[in-house]
Short mmCIF file of C-alpha atoms in Angstrom, two decimals:
data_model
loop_
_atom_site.label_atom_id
_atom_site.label_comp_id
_atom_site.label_asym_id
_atom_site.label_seq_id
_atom_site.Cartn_x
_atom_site.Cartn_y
_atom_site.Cartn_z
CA UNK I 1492 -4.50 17.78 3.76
CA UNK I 1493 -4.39 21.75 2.66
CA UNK I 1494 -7.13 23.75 3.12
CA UNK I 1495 -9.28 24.74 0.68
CA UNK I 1496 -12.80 26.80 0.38
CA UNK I 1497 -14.87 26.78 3.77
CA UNK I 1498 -11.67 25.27 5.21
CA UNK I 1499 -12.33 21.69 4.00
CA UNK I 1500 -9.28 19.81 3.03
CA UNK I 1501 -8.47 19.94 -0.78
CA UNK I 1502 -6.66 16.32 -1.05
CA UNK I 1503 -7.67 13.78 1.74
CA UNK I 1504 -4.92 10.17 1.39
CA UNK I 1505 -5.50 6.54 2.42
CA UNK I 1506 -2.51 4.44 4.01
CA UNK I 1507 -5.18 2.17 5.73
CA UNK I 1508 -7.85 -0.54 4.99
CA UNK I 1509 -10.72 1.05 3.39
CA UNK I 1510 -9.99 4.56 3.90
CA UNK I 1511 -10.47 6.68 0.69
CA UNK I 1512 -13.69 3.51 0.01
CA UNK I 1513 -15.35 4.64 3.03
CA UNK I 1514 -15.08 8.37 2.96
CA UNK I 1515 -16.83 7.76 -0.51
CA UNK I 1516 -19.39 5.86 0.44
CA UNK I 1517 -20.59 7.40 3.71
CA UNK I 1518 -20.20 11.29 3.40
CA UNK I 1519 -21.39 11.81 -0.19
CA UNK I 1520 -19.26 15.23 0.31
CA UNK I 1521 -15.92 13.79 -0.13
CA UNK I 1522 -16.48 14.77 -4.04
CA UNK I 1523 -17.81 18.38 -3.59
CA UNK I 1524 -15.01 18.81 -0.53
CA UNK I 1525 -12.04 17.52 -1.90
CA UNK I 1526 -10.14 18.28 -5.34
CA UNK I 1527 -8.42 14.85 -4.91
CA UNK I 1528 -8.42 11.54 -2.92
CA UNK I 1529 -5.71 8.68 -3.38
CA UNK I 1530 -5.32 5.50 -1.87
CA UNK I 1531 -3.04 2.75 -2.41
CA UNK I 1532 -4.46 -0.77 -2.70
CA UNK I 1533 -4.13 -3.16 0.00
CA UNK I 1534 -3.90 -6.99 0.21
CA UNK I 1535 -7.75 -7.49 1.37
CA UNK I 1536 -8.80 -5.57 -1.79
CA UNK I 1537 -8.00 -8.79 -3.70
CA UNK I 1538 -9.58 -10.69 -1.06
CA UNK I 1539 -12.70 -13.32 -2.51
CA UNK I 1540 -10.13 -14.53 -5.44
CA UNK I 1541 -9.32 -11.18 -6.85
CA UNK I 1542 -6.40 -11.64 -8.76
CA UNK I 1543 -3.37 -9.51 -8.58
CA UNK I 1544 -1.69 -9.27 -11.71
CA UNK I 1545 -5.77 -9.19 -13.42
CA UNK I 1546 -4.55 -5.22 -13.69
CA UNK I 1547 -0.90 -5.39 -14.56
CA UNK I 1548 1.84 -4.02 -12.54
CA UNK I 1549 0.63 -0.46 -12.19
CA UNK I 1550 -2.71 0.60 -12.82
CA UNK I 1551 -5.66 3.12 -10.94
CA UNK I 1552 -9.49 2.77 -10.36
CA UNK I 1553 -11.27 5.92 -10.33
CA UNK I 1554 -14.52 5.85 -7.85
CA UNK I 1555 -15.45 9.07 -8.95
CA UNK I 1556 -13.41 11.59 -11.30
CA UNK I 1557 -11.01 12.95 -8.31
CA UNK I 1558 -11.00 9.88 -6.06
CA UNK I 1559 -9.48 6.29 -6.89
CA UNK I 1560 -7.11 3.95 -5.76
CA UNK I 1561 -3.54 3.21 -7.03
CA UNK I 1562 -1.33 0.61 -7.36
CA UNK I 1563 2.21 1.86 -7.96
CA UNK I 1564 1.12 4.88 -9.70
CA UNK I 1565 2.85 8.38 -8.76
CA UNK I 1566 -0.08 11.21 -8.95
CA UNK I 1567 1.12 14.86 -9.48
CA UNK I 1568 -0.98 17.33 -6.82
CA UNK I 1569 0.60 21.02 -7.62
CA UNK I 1570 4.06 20.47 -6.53
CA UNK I 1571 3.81 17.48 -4.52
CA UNK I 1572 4.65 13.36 -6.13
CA UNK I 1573 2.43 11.04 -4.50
CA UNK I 1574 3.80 7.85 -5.00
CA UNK I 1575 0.81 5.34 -4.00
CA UNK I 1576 1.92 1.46 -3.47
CA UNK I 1577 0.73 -1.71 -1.26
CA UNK I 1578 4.04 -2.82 -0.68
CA UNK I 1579 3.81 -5.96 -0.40
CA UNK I 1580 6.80 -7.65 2.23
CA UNK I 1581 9.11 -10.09 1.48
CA UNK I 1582 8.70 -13.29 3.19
CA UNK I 1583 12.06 -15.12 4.93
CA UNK I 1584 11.97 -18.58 4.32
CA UNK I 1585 11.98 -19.47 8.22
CA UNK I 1586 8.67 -18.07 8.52
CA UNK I 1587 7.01 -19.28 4.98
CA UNK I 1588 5.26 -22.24 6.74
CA UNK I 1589 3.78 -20.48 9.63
CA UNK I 1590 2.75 -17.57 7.54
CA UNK I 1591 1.67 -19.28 4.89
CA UNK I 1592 -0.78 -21.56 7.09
CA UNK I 1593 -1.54 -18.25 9.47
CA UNK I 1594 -2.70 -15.90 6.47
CA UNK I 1595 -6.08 -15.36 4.69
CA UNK I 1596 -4.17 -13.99 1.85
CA UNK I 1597 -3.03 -17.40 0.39
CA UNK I 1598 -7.05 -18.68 0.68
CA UNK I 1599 -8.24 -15.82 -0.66
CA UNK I 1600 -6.58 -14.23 -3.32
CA UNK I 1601 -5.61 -15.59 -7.04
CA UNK I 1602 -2.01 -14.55 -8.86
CA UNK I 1603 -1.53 -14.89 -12.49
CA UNK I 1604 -5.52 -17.47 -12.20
CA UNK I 1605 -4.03 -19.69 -8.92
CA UNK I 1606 -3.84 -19.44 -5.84
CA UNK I 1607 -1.45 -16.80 -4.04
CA UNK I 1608 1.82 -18.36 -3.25
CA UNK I 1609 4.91 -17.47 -1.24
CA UNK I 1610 6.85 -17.12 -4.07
CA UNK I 1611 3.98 -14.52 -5.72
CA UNK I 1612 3.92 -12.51 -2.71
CA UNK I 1613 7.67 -12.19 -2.76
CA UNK I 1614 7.59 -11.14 -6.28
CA UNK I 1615 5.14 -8.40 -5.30
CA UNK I 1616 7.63 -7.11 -2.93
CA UNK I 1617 10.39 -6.95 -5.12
CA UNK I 1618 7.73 -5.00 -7.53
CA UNK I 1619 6.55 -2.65 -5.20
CA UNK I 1620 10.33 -1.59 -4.32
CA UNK I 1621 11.54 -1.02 -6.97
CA UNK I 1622 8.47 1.13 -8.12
CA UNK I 1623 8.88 3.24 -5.37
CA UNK I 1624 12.79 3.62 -5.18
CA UNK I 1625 12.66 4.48 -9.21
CA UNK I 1626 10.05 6.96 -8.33
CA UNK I 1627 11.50 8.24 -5.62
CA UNK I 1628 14.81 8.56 -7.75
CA UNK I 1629 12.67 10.28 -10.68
CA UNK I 1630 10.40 12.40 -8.97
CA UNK I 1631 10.88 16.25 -9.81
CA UNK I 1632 8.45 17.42 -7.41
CA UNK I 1633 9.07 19.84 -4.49
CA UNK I 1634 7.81 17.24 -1.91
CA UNK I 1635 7.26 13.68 -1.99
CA UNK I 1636 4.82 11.83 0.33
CA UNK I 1637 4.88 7.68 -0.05
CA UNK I 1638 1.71 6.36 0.42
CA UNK I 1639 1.47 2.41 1.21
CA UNK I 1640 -0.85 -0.42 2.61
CA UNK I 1641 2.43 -2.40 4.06
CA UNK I 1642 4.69 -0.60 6.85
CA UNK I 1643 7.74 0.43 5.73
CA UNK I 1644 9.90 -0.09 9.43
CA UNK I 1645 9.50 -2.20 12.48
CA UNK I 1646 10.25 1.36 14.06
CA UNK I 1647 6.16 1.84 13.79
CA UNK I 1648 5.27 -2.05 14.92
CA UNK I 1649 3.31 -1.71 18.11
CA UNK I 1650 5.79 -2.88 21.14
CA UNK I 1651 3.54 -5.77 21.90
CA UNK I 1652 3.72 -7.00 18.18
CA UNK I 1653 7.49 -6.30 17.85
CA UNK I 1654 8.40 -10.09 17.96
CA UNK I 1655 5.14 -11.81 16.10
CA UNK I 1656 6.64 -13.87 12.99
CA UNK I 1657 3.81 -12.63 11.66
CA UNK I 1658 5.17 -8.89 10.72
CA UNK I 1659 7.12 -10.71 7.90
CA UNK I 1660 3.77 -10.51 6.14
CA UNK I 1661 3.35 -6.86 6.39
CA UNK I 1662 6.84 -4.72 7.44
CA UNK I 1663 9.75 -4.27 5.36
CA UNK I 1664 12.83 -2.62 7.13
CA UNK I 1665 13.16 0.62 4.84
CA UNK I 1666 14.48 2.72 7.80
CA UNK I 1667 17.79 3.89 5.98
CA UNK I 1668 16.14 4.73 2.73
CA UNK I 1669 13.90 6.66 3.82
CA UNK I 1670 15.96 8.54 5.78
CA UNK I 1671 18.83 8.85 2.51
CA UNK I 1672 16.01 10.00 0.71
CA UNK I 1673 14.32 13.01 -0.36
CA UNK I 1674 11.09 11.89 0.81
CA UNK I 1675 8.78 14.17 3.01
CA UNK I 1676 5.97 11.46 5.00
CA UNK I 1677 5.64 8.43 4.22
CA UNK I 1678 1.57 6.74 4.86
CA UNK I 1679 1.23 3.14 5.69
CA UNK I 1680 -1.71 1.51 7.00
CA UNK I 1681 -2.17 -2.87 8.13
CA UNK I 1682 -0.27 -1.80 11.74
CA UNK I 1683 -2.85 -3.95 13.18
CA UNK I 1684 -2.59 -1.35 16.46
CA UNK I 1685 -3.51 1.63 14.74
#
């Protein structure tokens, strides 16, 4: 992020699994270093029956008064819109079985008090796109960074992963939005080849 006193970073962002969590929890500076920390919620933050729509469609927890995590929330640093989302994919039907047998999601997380189904994790999707193409559309800012759990192209899938079924569950082909839009970086974490 930008520099700030003593040349530590005044925002620090999470794409990934755990990021902006373990900062917190094993530097004890991140509070006294940064002015802000943001990271989006990812699917194994609902892992051991966490349910995803407990929180409605948009909502934050703050681990400390600068740092939280989002899900689809847009937070305003000076003249940049972060817009913060897991992104959930959107499953094709010729891979529900396999995926839906081959993930720990649909064990281990709870929609609406039942189990996590296809069809919930689809809705998500369709939830978390529209979020961020509205804000995206809306934002005023002078830059706009995207921040999610999910990829957002199979351009960033590792070679070696490029034909696994299983990036159904976690890549959604956004490659011509992003580059029609006005968006500066876009974050994403769950590569699995980071």
């Amino acid at each position: 992020g930008a520099r700030g006193q003593g040349g530590a970073p005044d925002h620090a962002l999470s794409g990934g699994k755990h990021g902006v969590a373990h900062k917190v929890h094993t530097g004890g500076q991140s509070r006294r270093r940064c002015r802000a920390g943001a990271g989006e919620t990812g699917n194994h933050e609902f892992y051991n029956n966490g349910d995803v729509t407990s929180r409605g469609d948009s909502w934050q927890y703050m681990f400390l008064d600068n740092v939280g995590y989002y899900y689809n929330k847009v937070v305003r640093i000076g003249d940049v819109d972060i817009i913060l989302s897991t992104l959930w994919s959107h499953i094709r039907e010729e891979n529900e079985v396999s995926l839906f047998r081959g993930m720990n999601d649909f064990c281990q997380i709870l929609y609406d008090k039942h189990r996590l189904r296809i069809e919930d994790f689809n809705v998500e999707h369709k939830k978390c796109l529209a979020f961020i193409k509205q804000s995206v559309l809306e934002s005023t800012a002078k830059h706009i960074v995207v921040v999610t759990h999910h990829l957002p192209t199979l351009q960033v899938v590792a070679e070696e992963r490029i034909n696994d079924s299983m990036n159904n569950a976690y890549v959604t082909q956004l490659g011509n939005f992003i580059a029609n839009s006005q968006i500066d970086y876009w974050i994403y974490g769950h590569s699995h080849e980071n």
